[in-house]
Tab-separated table of C-alpha atoms in Angstrom:
chain	number	residue	atom	x	y	z
A	248	MET	CA	0.000	0.000	0.000
A	249	ALA	CA	1.392	3.399	-0.963
A	250	ILE	CA	1.778	5.864	1.868
A	251	PRO	CA	0.440	9.288	0.853
A	252	VAL	CA	2.370	12.470	1.551
A	253	LYS	CA	0.336	15.666	1.612
A	254	PRO	CA	1.736	18.592	-0.407
A	255	VAL	CA	3.047	21.596	1.452
A	256	ARG	CA	0.695	24.535	1.634
A	257	GLY	CA	1.311	28.196	2.216
A	258	THR	CA	-0.237	30.280	4.961
A	259	GLU	CA	-3.946	30.788	4.587
A	260	GLY	CA	-6.557	33.187	5.868
A	261	SER	CA	-6.445	36.992	5.860
A	262	SER	CA	-5.119	38.873	2.847
A	263	GLU	CA	-3.277	41.293	5.144
A	264	GLY	CA	0.457	41.238	4.652
A	265	VAL	CA	0.130	40.175	1.012
A	266	SER	CA	2.012	42.053	-1.714
A	267	LYS	CA	0.571	43.164	-5.043
A	268	GLY	CA	2.005	40.037	-6.628
A	269	GLY	CA	0.058	37.855	-4.235
A	270	PHE	CA	3.082	36.892	-2.157
A	271	LYS	CA	3.635	37.501	1.534
A	272	GLN	CA	5.113	40.863	2.458
A	273	PHE	CA	8.532	40.704	4.036
A	274	GLY	CA	9.131	42.228	7.438
A	275	GLN	CA	7.881	41.927	10.996
A	276	ARG	CA	4.430	40.668	10.029
A	277	LEU	CA	6.061	37.549	8.578
A	278	LYS	CA	7.525	36.719	11.978
A	279	GLU	CA	4.138	35.219	12.859
A	280	GLU	CA	4.844	32.446	10.363
A	281	PHE	CA	7.839	31.286	12.427
A	282	PRO	CA	7.883	29.520	15.819
A	283	PHE	CA	9.735	32.309	17.655
A	284	ASP	CA	8.981	33.404	21.186
A	285	PRO	CA	6.979	36.648	20.763
A	286	GLU	CA	9.604	38.459	22.883
A	287	TRP	CA	12.560	37.179	20.833
A	288	ARG	CA	14.139	39.162	17.964
A	289	ASN	CA	16.055	36.724	15.807
A	290	LEU	CA	18.944	38.834	14.525
A	291	ASN	CA	21.368	35.905	14.219
A	292	HIS	CA	19.794	33.753	11.528
A	293	GLY	CA	23.270	33.086	10.131
A	294	SER	CA	24.313	30.784	12.971
A	295	PHE	CA	21.497	28.245	13.191
A	296	GLY	CA	18.788	29.322	10.776
A	297	SER	CA	15.074	28.838	11.344
A	298	TYR	CA	12.085	27.529	9.423
A	299	PRO	CA	8.387	28.432	9.229
A	300	LEU	CA	5.560	26.718	11.047
A	301	VAL	CA	4.288	25.141	7.846
A	302	ILE	CA	7.633	23.360	7.367
A	303	ARG	CA	7.658	22.345	11.026
A	304	ASP	CA	4.288	20.694	10.472
A	305	LYS	CA	5.570	19.075	7.291
A	306	ARG	CA	8.501	17.574	9.129
A	307	ARG	CA	6.180	16.172	11.778
A	308	GLN	CA	4.107	14.598	9.008
A	309	TYR	CA	7.182	12.768	7.728
A	310	GLU	CA	8.021	11.623	11.243
A	311	ASP	CA	4.462	10.332	11.734
A	312	LEU	CA	4.510	8.511	8.385
A	313	THR	CA	7.779	6.854	9.358
A	314	GLU	CA	6.236	5.447	12.528
A	315	LEU	CA	3.033	4.158	10.875
A	316	GLN	CA	4.905	1.464	8.952
A	317	PRO	CA	8.632	1.886	9.641
A	318	ASP	CA	9.874	-0.791	7.253
A	319	THR	CA	7.531	0.186	4.439
A	320	PHE	CA	8.407	3.861	4.705
A	321	ILE	CA	12.152	3.510	5.212
A	322	ARG	CA	12.700	0.712	2.698
A	323	ARG	CA	10.333	1.888	-0.050
A	324	ARG	CA	9.348	5.529	0.334
A	325	LEU	CA	12.279	7.262	1.998
A	326	HIS	CA	14.708	7.130	-0.930
A	327	GLN	CA	11.983	8.308	-3.313
A	328	LEU	CA	11.323	11.402	-1.196
A	329	ILE	CA	15.057	12.072	-0.862
A	330	ASP	CA	15.295	11.925	-4.659
A	331	GLU	CA	12.517	14.520	-4.942
A	332	SER	CA	14.419	16.862	-2.625
A	333	ARG	CA	17.687	16.231	-4.466
A	334	GLU	CA	16.061	17.140	-7.753
A	335	ALA	CA	14.461	20.270	-6.273
A	336	VAL	CA	17.676	21.577	-4.753
A	337	ALA	CA	19.662	20.659	-7.869
A	338	LYS	CA	17.482	23.080	-9.827
A	339	ILE	CA	18.104	25.845	-7.292
A	340	ILE	CA	21.881	25.557	-7.628
A	341	ASN	CA	21.782	24.530	-11.318
A	342	ALA	CA	23.579	21.222	-10.884
A	343	PRO	CA	22.919	17.797	-12.433
A	344	PRO	CA	20.837	15.698	-9.973
A	345	GLU	CA	23.322	12.830	-10.217
A	346	THR	CA	25.964	15.084	-8.638
A	347	VAL	CA	23.861	16.144	-5.634
A	348	VAL	CA	23.365	14.344	-2.307
A	349	PHE	CA	22.653	15.373	1.277
A	350	VAL	CA	24.876	15.353	4.356
A	351	GLY	CA	24.175	16.558	7.893
A	352	ASN	CA	25.956	19.909	7.611
A	353	ALA	CA	28.700	21.736	5.778
A	354	THR	CA	31.335	20.637	8.283
A	355	GLU	CA	30.517	17.014	7.488
A	356	GLY	CA	30.814	17.741	3.778
A	357	VAL	CA	34.233	19.360	4.148
A	358	ASN	CA	35.421	16.471	6.325
A	359	THR	CA	34.124	13.974	3.779
A	360	VAL	CA	36.302	15.520	1.090
A	361	LEU	CA	39.445	16.002	3.185
A	362	ARG	CA	39.348	12.482	4.616
A	363	ASN	CA	38.697	10.809	1.264
A	364	LEU	CA	41.405	12.513	-0.747
A	365	VAL	CA	44.579	10.453	-1.150
A	366	TRP	CA	47.681	12.454	-0.288
A	367	ASN	CA	51.027	11.709	-1.924
A	368	LYS	CA	53.595	9.848	0.126
A	369	ASP	CA	56.373	12.287	-0.736
A	370	GLY	CA	54.969	14.863	1.734
A	371	LYS	CA	54.807	17.670	-0.805
A	372	ASP	CA	51.036	18.171	-0.860
A	373	VAL	CA	49.704	21.456	0.529
A	374	ILE	CA	46.175	22.615	1.360
A	375	ILE	CA	45.747	26.386	1.116
A	376	GLY	CA	43.182	28.076	3.351
A	377	PHE	CA	42.367	31.484	4.776
A	378	ASN	CA	42.356	32.857	8.320
A	379	THR	CA	38.664	33.743	7.978
A	380	MET	CA	37.464	30.166	7.428
A	381	TYR	CA	35.111	28.532	9.915
A	382	ASP	CA	36.979	27.096	12.909
A	383	ALA	CA	35.628	23.564	12.419
A	384	CYS	CA	36.948	23.471	8.858
A	385	ALA	CA	40.328	24.709	10.006
A	386	ARG	CA	40.351	21.922	12.602
A	387	ALA	CA	39.445	19.417	9.893
A	388	GLU	CA	42.553	20.524	8.012
A	389	ASP	CA	44.599	20.131	11.204
A	390	PHE	CA	43.252	16.613	11.703
A	391	VAL	CA	44.224	15.586	8.180
A	392	VAL	CA	47.751	16.906	8.768
A	393	ASP	CA	48.006	14.958	12.031
A	394	TYR	CA	46.362	11.769	10.766
A	395	PHE	CA	48.461	11.480	7.628
A	396	ASP	CA	51.574	12.353	9.616
A	397	GLY	CA	53.474	14.615	7.273
A	398	ARG	CA	51.995	13.663	3.907
A	399	VAL	CA	50.140	16.967	3.674
A	400	ALA	CA	50.598	20.445	5.127
A	401	VAL	CA	48.385	23.511	5.476
A	402	ARG	CA	49.216	27.062	4.472
A	403	GLU	CA	46.971	29.881	5.677
A	404	ILE	CA	46.543	33.235	3.936
A	405	SER	CA	45.800	36.150	6.240
A	406	LEU	CA	43.025	38.495	5.112
A	407	ASN	CA	42.745	41.952	6.644
A	408	TYR	CA	39.434	43.402	5.507
A	409	PRO	CA	38.157	45.465	3.866
A	410	LEU	CA	39.700	44.019	0.721
A	411	GLU	CA	38.781	44.160	-2.924
A	412	ASP	CA	38.078	40.813	-4.559
A	413	GLU	CA	41.092	41.243	-6.822
A	414	GLU	CA	43.378	41.630	-3.819
A	415	ILE	CA	42.233	38.300	-2.381
A	416	ILE	CA	42.787	36.536	-5.681
A	417	SER	CA	46.252	38.083	-5.952
A	418	LEU	CA	47.167	36.857	-2.461
A	419	PHE	CA	46.095	33.358	-3.438
A	420	ARG	CA	48.115	33.375	-6.645
A	421	ASP	CA	51.175	34.548	-4.716
A	422	GLU	CA	50.754	31.750	-2.170
A	423	VAL	CA	50.543	29.098	-4.882
A	424	LYS	CA	53.747	30.474	-6.402
A	425	LYS	CA	55.481	30.314	-3.006
A	426	VAL	CA	54.407	26.712	-2.515
A	427	GLU	CA	55.693	25.734	-5.947
A	428	ALA	CA	58.952	27.650	-5.432
A	429	GLU	CA	59.569	25.486	-2.371
A	430	GLY	CA	59.296	22.356	-4.508
A	431	LYS	CA	55.857	21.465	-3.158
A	432	ARG	CA	52.456	21.222	-4.839
A	433	ALA	CA	49.263	23.119	-4.052
A	434	ARG	CA	46.842	20.174	-4.063
A	435	ALA	CA	43.685	21.816	-2.749
A	436	ALA	CA	42.233	25.138	-1.614
A	437	LEU	CA	39.457	25.417	0.952
A	438	PHE	CA	37.421	28.624	0.951
A	439	ASP	CA	33.967	30.022	1.685
A	440	VAL	CA	31.024	31.284	-0.312
A	441	VAL	CA	30.180	33.682	2.499
A	442	SER	CA	32.550	33.765	5.458
A	443	SER	CA	31.071	33.503	8.952
A	444	ASN	CA	33.199	35.902	10.996
A	445	PRO	CA	33.377	38.374	9.468
A	446	GLY	CA	30.115	37.622	7.674
A	447	LEU	CA	30.830	38.773	4.133
A	448	VAL	CA	30.969	37.512	0.570
A	449	PHE	CA	34.128	35.749	-0.527
A	450	PRO	CA	35.019	35.871	-4.256
A	451	TRP	CA	34.435	32.141	-4.482
A	452	GLU	CA	33.394	31.968	-8.133
A	453	THR	CA	36.580	33.669	-9.320
A	454	MET	CA	38.603	31.578	-6.898
A	455	VAL	CA	37.206	28.366	-8.398
A	456	ALA	CA	38.234	29.539	-11.866
A	457	VAL	CA	41.740	30.428	-10.662
A	458	CYS	CA	42.086	27.047	-8.928
A	459	ARG	CA	41.171	25.327	-12.174
A	460	GLU	CA	43.734	27.453	-14.035
A	461	LEU	CA	46.486	26.630	-11.543
A	462	GLY	CA	45.660	22.932	-11.194
A	463	VAL	CA	44.426	23.221	-7.592
A	464	GLN	CA	41.351	21.315	-6.422
A	465	SER	CA	38.653	23.684	-5.142
A	466	ILE	CA	36.790	22.737	-1.964
A	467	VAL	CA	33.990	25.250	-1.455
A	468	ASP	CA	32.514	25.620	2.021
A	469	GLY	CA	29.134	27.208	1.371
A	470	ALA	CA	27.879	26.790	4.943
A	471	GLN	CA	26.523	30.291	4.425
A	472	GLY	CA	25.332	30.186	0.860
A	473	ILE	CA	22.251	28.626	-0.640
A	474	GLY	CA	19.198	30.771	0.053
A	475	MET	CA	20.982	34.106	0.397
A	476	VAL	CA	23.296	34.279	-2.618
A	477	HIS	CA	22.879	33.101	-6.195
A	478	ILE	CA	24.634	29.800	-6.887
A	479	ASP	CA	25.195	28.402	-10.371
A	480	ILE	CA	27.190	25.183	-10.186
A	481	GLU	CA	27.185	24.552	-13.933
A	482	ALA	CA	28.708	27.989	-14.561
A	483	THR	CA	31.175	27.900	-11.654
A	484	ASN	CA	32.145	24.207	-11.846
A	485	PRO	CA	33.875	23.654	-8.461
A	486	ASP	CA	35.586	20.372	-7.653
A	487	PHE	CA	33.661	19.963	-4.398
A	488	PHE	CA	30.850	22.096	-2.991
A	489	VAL	CA	28.722	21.943	0.149
A	490	SER	CA	26.097	24.363	1.471
A	491	ASN	CA	23.835	24.247	4.506
A	492	CYS	CA	20.143	24.144	3.652
A	493	HIS	CA	19.195	24.683	7.300
A	494	LYS	CA	20.653	28.178	7.488
A	495	TRP	CA	19.162	30.304	4.702
A	496	LEU	CA	16.869	27.919	2.816
A	497	HIS	CA	14.410	27.550	5.725
A	498	VAL	CA	15.027	23.808	6.130
A	499	PRO	CA	15.089	22.052	9.541
A	500	ARG	CA	18.519	21.374	11.049
A	501	GLY	CA	20.698	19.598	9.955
A	502	CYS	CA	20.825	19.348	6.245
A	503	ALA	CA	23.381	20.361	3.635
A	504	VAL	CA	23.527	19.857	-0.103
A	505	PHE	CA	26.779	18.192	-1.153
A	506	HIS	CA	27.837	18.437	-4.803
A	507	VAL	CA	30.582	16.374	-6.389
A	508	PRO	CA	30.848	16.461	-10.189
A	509	VAL	CA	30.907	13.103	-11.954
A	510	ARG	CA	34.589	13.584	-12.806
A	511	ASN	CA	35.475	13.581	-9.095
A	512	GLN	CA	33.034	11.069	-7.649
A	513	HIS	CA	35.621	8.289	-7.748
A	514	LEU	CA	37.630	10.388	-5.252
A	515	ILE	CA	34.859	10.065	-2.631
A	516	PRO	CA	34.575	6.298	-2.033
A	517	THR	CA	33.127	6.547	1.473
A	518	THR	CA	30.581	8.487	3.437
A	519	LEU	CA	31.145	9.624	7.014
A	520	ALA	CA	30.519	7.318	8.768
A	521	THR	CA	31.522	4.585	6.340
A	522	SER	CA	28.411	2.581	5.551
A	523	ARG	CA	27.113	-0.277	3.421
A	524	GLY	CA	27.678	1.563	0.138
A	525	TYR	CA	31.467	1.440	0.467
A	526	ILE	CA	33.163	-0.828	-2.090
A	527	PRO	CA	36.347	-2.241	-0.507
A	528	ARG	CA	39.464	-3.052	-2.474
A	529	ASN	CA	39.682	-6.336	-0.581
A	530	THR	CA	36.477	-8.280	-1.258
A	531	SER	CA	37.518	-11.523	0.477
A	532	ARG	CA	35.036	-11.209	3.351
A	533	GLU	CA	32.551	-14.072	3.409
A	534	GLY	CA	28.880	-13.475	4.035
A	535	ARG	CA	29.292	-9.719	3.536
A	536	THR	CA	27.945	-9.445	0.024
A	537	GLN	CA	24.309	-8.575	0.718
A	538	PRO	CA	22.984	-6.888	-2.429
A	539	MET	CA	21.913	-3.262	-2.223
A	540	PRO	CA	18.225	-2.637	-2.923
A	541	ASP	CA	17.398	-1.673	-6.494
A	542	GLY	CA	18.542	1.896	-7.087
A	543	GLY	CA	16.434	2.690	-10.097
A	544	GLY	CA	19.424	3.516	-12.266
A	545	LYS	CA	21.108	5.947	-9.866
A	546	ASN	CA	24.897	6.059	-9.821
A	547	HIS	CA	26.987	4.702	-6.977
A	548	PHE	CA	27.775	8.150	-5.559
A	549	VAL	CA	24.088	8.895	-5.024
A	550	ARG	CA	23.346	5.395	-3.687
A	551	ASN	CA	26.299	5.588	-1.301
A	552	PHE	CA	25.008	8.752	0.400
A	553	GLU	CA	21.371	7.658	0.257
A	554	TRP	CA	21.735	5.370	3.242
A	555	VAL	CA	24.464	6.103	5.785
A	556	GLY	CA	22.606	4.454	8.659
A	557	THR	CA	19.459	4.745	10.719
A	558	ARG	CA	18.884	8.402	11.516
A	559	ASP	CA	16.250	11.106	11.225
A	560	ASP	CA	16.265	12.068	7.550
A	561	SER	CA	13.171	14.268	7.821
A	562	PRO	CA	15.214	17.484	7.255
A	563	TYR	CA	16.330	16.078	3.892
A	564	LEU	CA	12.729	15.362	2.939
A	565	CYS	CA	11.704	18.928	3.799
A	566	VAL	CA	14.066	20.522	1.286
A	567	LYS	CA	11.612	20.325	-1.608
A	568	ASP	CA	8.835	21.635	0.639
A	569	SER	CA	10.904	24.595	1.846
A	570	ILE	CA	11.777	25.443	-1.749
A	571	ALA	CA	8.083	25.234	-2.680
A	572	TRP	CA	7.112	27.474	0.266
A	573	ARG	CA	9.729	30.038	-0.692
A	574	ARG	CA	8.441	29.979	-4.265
A	575	ASP	CA	4.681	29.933	-3.673
A	576	VAL	CA	4.440	32.054	-0.507
A	577	LEU	CA	7.483	34.348	-0.646
A	578	GLY	CA	7.811	34.748	-4.412
A	579	GLY	CA	10.908	32.693	-5.108
A	580	GLU	CA	14.669	32.907	-4.765
A	581	ASN	CA	15.232	36.155	-6.661
A	582	ARG	CA	12.653	38.081	-4.622
A	583	ILE	CA	14.006	36.702	-1.348
A	584	ILE	CA	17.671	37.299	-2.125
A	585	SER	CA	17.010	40.829	-3.391
A	586	TYR	CA	15.239	41.670	-0.128
A	587	LEU	CA	18.027	40.212	2.023
A	588	TRP	CA	20.758	42.125	0.215
A	589	ASP	CA	18.885	45.416	0.314
A	590	LEU	CA	17.969	45.096	3.982
A	591	ASN	CA	21.494	44.014	4.868
A	592	LYS	CA	23.076	47.004	3.151
A	593	ARG	CA	20.618	49.587	4.509
A	594	GLY	CA	20.419	48.101	7.981
A	595	THR	CA	24.153	47.647	8.456
A	596	LYS	CA	24.826	51.229	7.425
A	597	HIS	CA	22.121	52.506	9.788
A	598	VAL	CA	23.621	50.670	12.777
A	599	ALA	CA	27.132	51.923	12.003
A	600	ASP	CA	25.886	55.505	11.620
A	601	ALA	CA	23.953	55.298	14.880
A	602	LEU	CA	27.050	54.041	16.722
A	603	GLY	CA	29.351	56.532	15.016
A	604	THR	CA	31.586	53.713	13.778
A	605	ARG	CA	31.986	51.928	10.454
A	606	TYR	CA	30.998	48.703	8.767
A	607	LEU	CA	32.956	46.292	6.587
A	608	GLU	CA	32.609	47.067	2.903
A	609	ASN	CA	34.960	47.466	-0.023
A	610	LYS	CA	34.954	50.088	-2.769
A	611	LYS	CA	32.904	47.966	-5.160
A	612	GLY	CA	30.326	47.102	-2.512
A	613	THR	CA	30.644	43.341	-2.965
A	614	LEU	CA	31.270	42.339	0.650
A	615	THR	CA	27.652	42.985	1.651
A	616	ASN	CA	26.055	41.196	-1.317
A	617	CYS	CA	24.591	38.670	1.090
A	618	GLY	CA	22.413	38.449	4.184
A	619	MET	CA	24.980	39.443	6.834
A	620	GLY	CA	26.765	42.653	7.738
A	621	ASN	CA	29.532	43.544	10.184
A	622	VAL	CA	29.532	46.698	12.290
A	623	ALA	CA	32.405	47.962	14.421
A	624	LEU	CA	31.542	48.645	18.063
A	625	PRO	CA	33.105	51.627	19.878
A	626	LEU	CA	35.197	49.235	21.977
A	627	TRP	CA	38.906	48.697	21.431
A	628	VAL	CA	41.475	46.238	22.814
A	629	GLY	CA	45.031	46.887	23.987
A	630	ASP	CA	47.671	49.375	22.911
A	631	LYS	CA	47.239	48.485	19.240
A	632	GLY	CA	43.546	49.138	19.581
A	633	ARG	CA	44.267	52.553	21.043
A	634	GLU	CA	46.566	53.323	18.116
A	635	ARG	CA	43.965	52.191	15.585
A	636	ALA	CA	41.328	54.332	17.286
A	637	LYS	CA	43.519	57.417	17.003
A	638	GLU	CA	44.150	56.634	13.334
A	639	GLU	CA	40.377	56.701	12.822
A	640	GLY	CA	40.112	60.044	14.608
A	641	VAL	CA	38.691	58.778	17.909
A	642	ASP	CA	40.118	61.106	20.554
A	643	ASP	CA	38.938	59.343	23.704
A	644	PRO	CA	38.404	55.662	22.829
A	645	VAL	CA	37.111	53.006	25.214
A	646	VAL	CA	40.056	50.611	25.403
A	647	LEU	CA	39.926	47.304	27.244
A	648	THR	CA	43.026	45.433	28.303
A	649	PRO	CA	43.677	42.072	26.606
A	650	GLU	CA	42.801	40.455	29.948
A	651	GLU	CA	39.473	42.317	30.206
A	652	ALA	CA	38.350	41.729	26.630
A	653	PRO	CA	37.249	38.059	26.992
A	654	LYS	CA	35.244	38.882	30.110
A	655	ALA	CA	33.587	41.857	28.447
A	656	PHE	CA	32.896	39.681	25.386
A	657	ASN	CA	31.102	37.007	27.415
A	658	TRP	CA	29.205	39.604	29.450
A	659	PHE	CA	28.076	41.379	26.267
A	660	GLN	CA	26.712	38.210	24.670
A	661	ALA	CA	24.992	37.101	27.870
A	662	ARG	CA	23.232	40.464	28.244
A	663	LEU	CA	21.963	40.241	24.661
A	664	MET	CA	20.214	36.959	25.397
A	665	ASP	CA	19.162	37.434	29.016
A	666	GLU	CA	18.105	41.082	29.074
A	667	TYR	CA	17.301	42.062	25.497
A	668	LYS	CA	15.950	38.708	24.263
A	669	THR	CA	18.055	38.684	21.116
A	670	PHE	CA	21.458	37.674	19.857
A	671	MET	CA	23.979	39.157	17.474
A	672	ALA	CA	27.287	37.425	16.879
A	673	VAL	CA	29.964	39.472	18.632
A	674	TRP	CA	33.574	38.908	17.652
A	675	ILE	CA	36.981	40.485	18.293
A	676	ARG	CA	39.423	41.100	15.465
A	677	TRP	CA	41.803	43.834	14.389
A	678	ASP	CA	42.016	44.981	18.023
A	679	ARG	CA	38.350	45.935	18.408
A	680	PHE	CA	34.885	44.524	18.989
A	681	TRP	CA	32.573	43.846	16.038
A	682	VAL	CA	29.038	42.582	15.687
A	683	ARG	CA	27.485	40.548	12.874
A	684	ILE	CA	23.786	41.082	12.134
A	685	SER	CA	21.723	38.790	9.889
A	686	ALA	CA	19.003	40.076	7.592
A	687	GLN	CA	16.000	37.830	7.041
A	688	VAL	CA	12.538	37.875	5.487
A	689	TYR	CA	10.864	38.338	8.891
A	690	LEU	CA	12.942	41.460	9.674
A	691	ASP	CA	12.842	45.045	8.438
A	692	ILE	CA	14.658	48.327	9.057
A	693	GLN	CA	12.847	48.818	12.376
A	694	ASP	CA	14.686	45.783	13.735
A	695	TYR	CA	18.009	47.394	12.810
A	696	GLU	CA	16.962	50.644	14.480
A	697	TRP	CA	16.169	48.677	17.630
A	698	ALA	CA	19.469	46.759	17.343
A	699	ALA	CA	21.419	50.013	17.068
A	700	ASN	CA	19.919	51.252	20.346
A	701	VAL	CA	20.714	47.965	22.088
A	702	LEU	CA	24.314	47.902	20.869
A	703	LYS	CA	24.848	51.538	21.829
A	704	GLU	CA	23.461	50.944	25.314
A	705	LEU	CA	25.519	47.807	25.885
A	706	SER	CA	28.698	49.490	24.616
A	707	GLU	CA	28.125	52.327	27.068
A	708	ARG	CA	27.633	49.802	29.873
A	709	VAL	CA	30.918	48.142	28.959
A	710	ALA	CA	32.577	51.562	29.011
A	711	ARG	CA	31.250	52.059	32.557
A	712	GLY	CA	32.794	48.736	33.563
A	713	GLU	CA	29.618	46.808	34.405
A	714	PHE	CA	31.209	43.586	33.161
A	715	ARG	CA	33.846	43.804	35.891
A	716	GLY	CA	31.255	43.110	38.549
A	717	THR	CA	30.325	39.705	37.131
């Protein structure tokens, strides 16, 4: 007996909050469609994402269907629904469906690549990264260096923003030349679509092209990517690409789309964890040759990632439903992305102006072509911070000692959550405090005006030394 799955539906009822095109209006009214506490302002969508109530209900439907007839659903229906989501997300990123699978998150995707690649025994292989990459990915590089015990090394390029895209590309080219001049080979480069801290666009498309030109494998960490920037895999053609669906695509946690072109699929023989799809070189085991269920013509790469073990795959199943909701209720990817970019640019500038500081942007305005912006707080660290403040014309800066800064940092973040019922990612770099704010469809400029007042008040409280009493 076939198990029916109801199609996702948009929000129904009153026509209030509907645009002329028949789609939901963006802004605070849309917050009602999400399961937030009424007192909570979600200004940090970039860390963990969120999804609407209609997708929450859809996920629960999949969970209920699983429990009605576990074997029937898992053995017969599950892979069909995963295929539907793979095909839907493949269209969004313009990639062939046979090159697209799902993994739990971007970190898992990056680890899958780094741990599958075979490094040369001569110890000359080098992975090139950047100091702005996500910490977990940097640690994955470190693990590979340790595990393979000298076969591969890591070189890190330091980026001091704001930078023009061309400057970043030039730094990369120079690093590849240095590696080659030392008699080593640049095997792979790991870089972002949108970096996390600072939250800004990385020139990833150009970087992929340069990697291809220089014979370097491109590993693209798009943890921040799909749903807030335009992605065209066919045009860009990276060697490996992963992007979290649960951040900006309104999919339940955790789910990431993992793309490996057919030309490179032989380089990824195993999932993490290794599961039944792995084909060992030594096939002498007896009684271990249980046939895989019929795959309907799918290639081994897709079949391998289709079943990694018993787990909750309901986030994967929701991908097609989230895409449908974004299309039918919000007006589609172009409308959503255009709103995020515009709100990010206007809101970030407003907060910086209100604080009397600055925000990260380059001359061409490419760094803020995304859903996150970075604003400097009027708080500096150490003697270098004092010098930087004077260079910017700040006569009487608030300067914390290097010993005070971590305590003030923790106090600041705790006050955001406990007193103001919000969160904005605070970070310290270039000898001062910064804050990252995420734009989203349920926010508008009023939320940035409110955020500016909160950040100004908290900065003044730090200046008065309130954090020292905790």
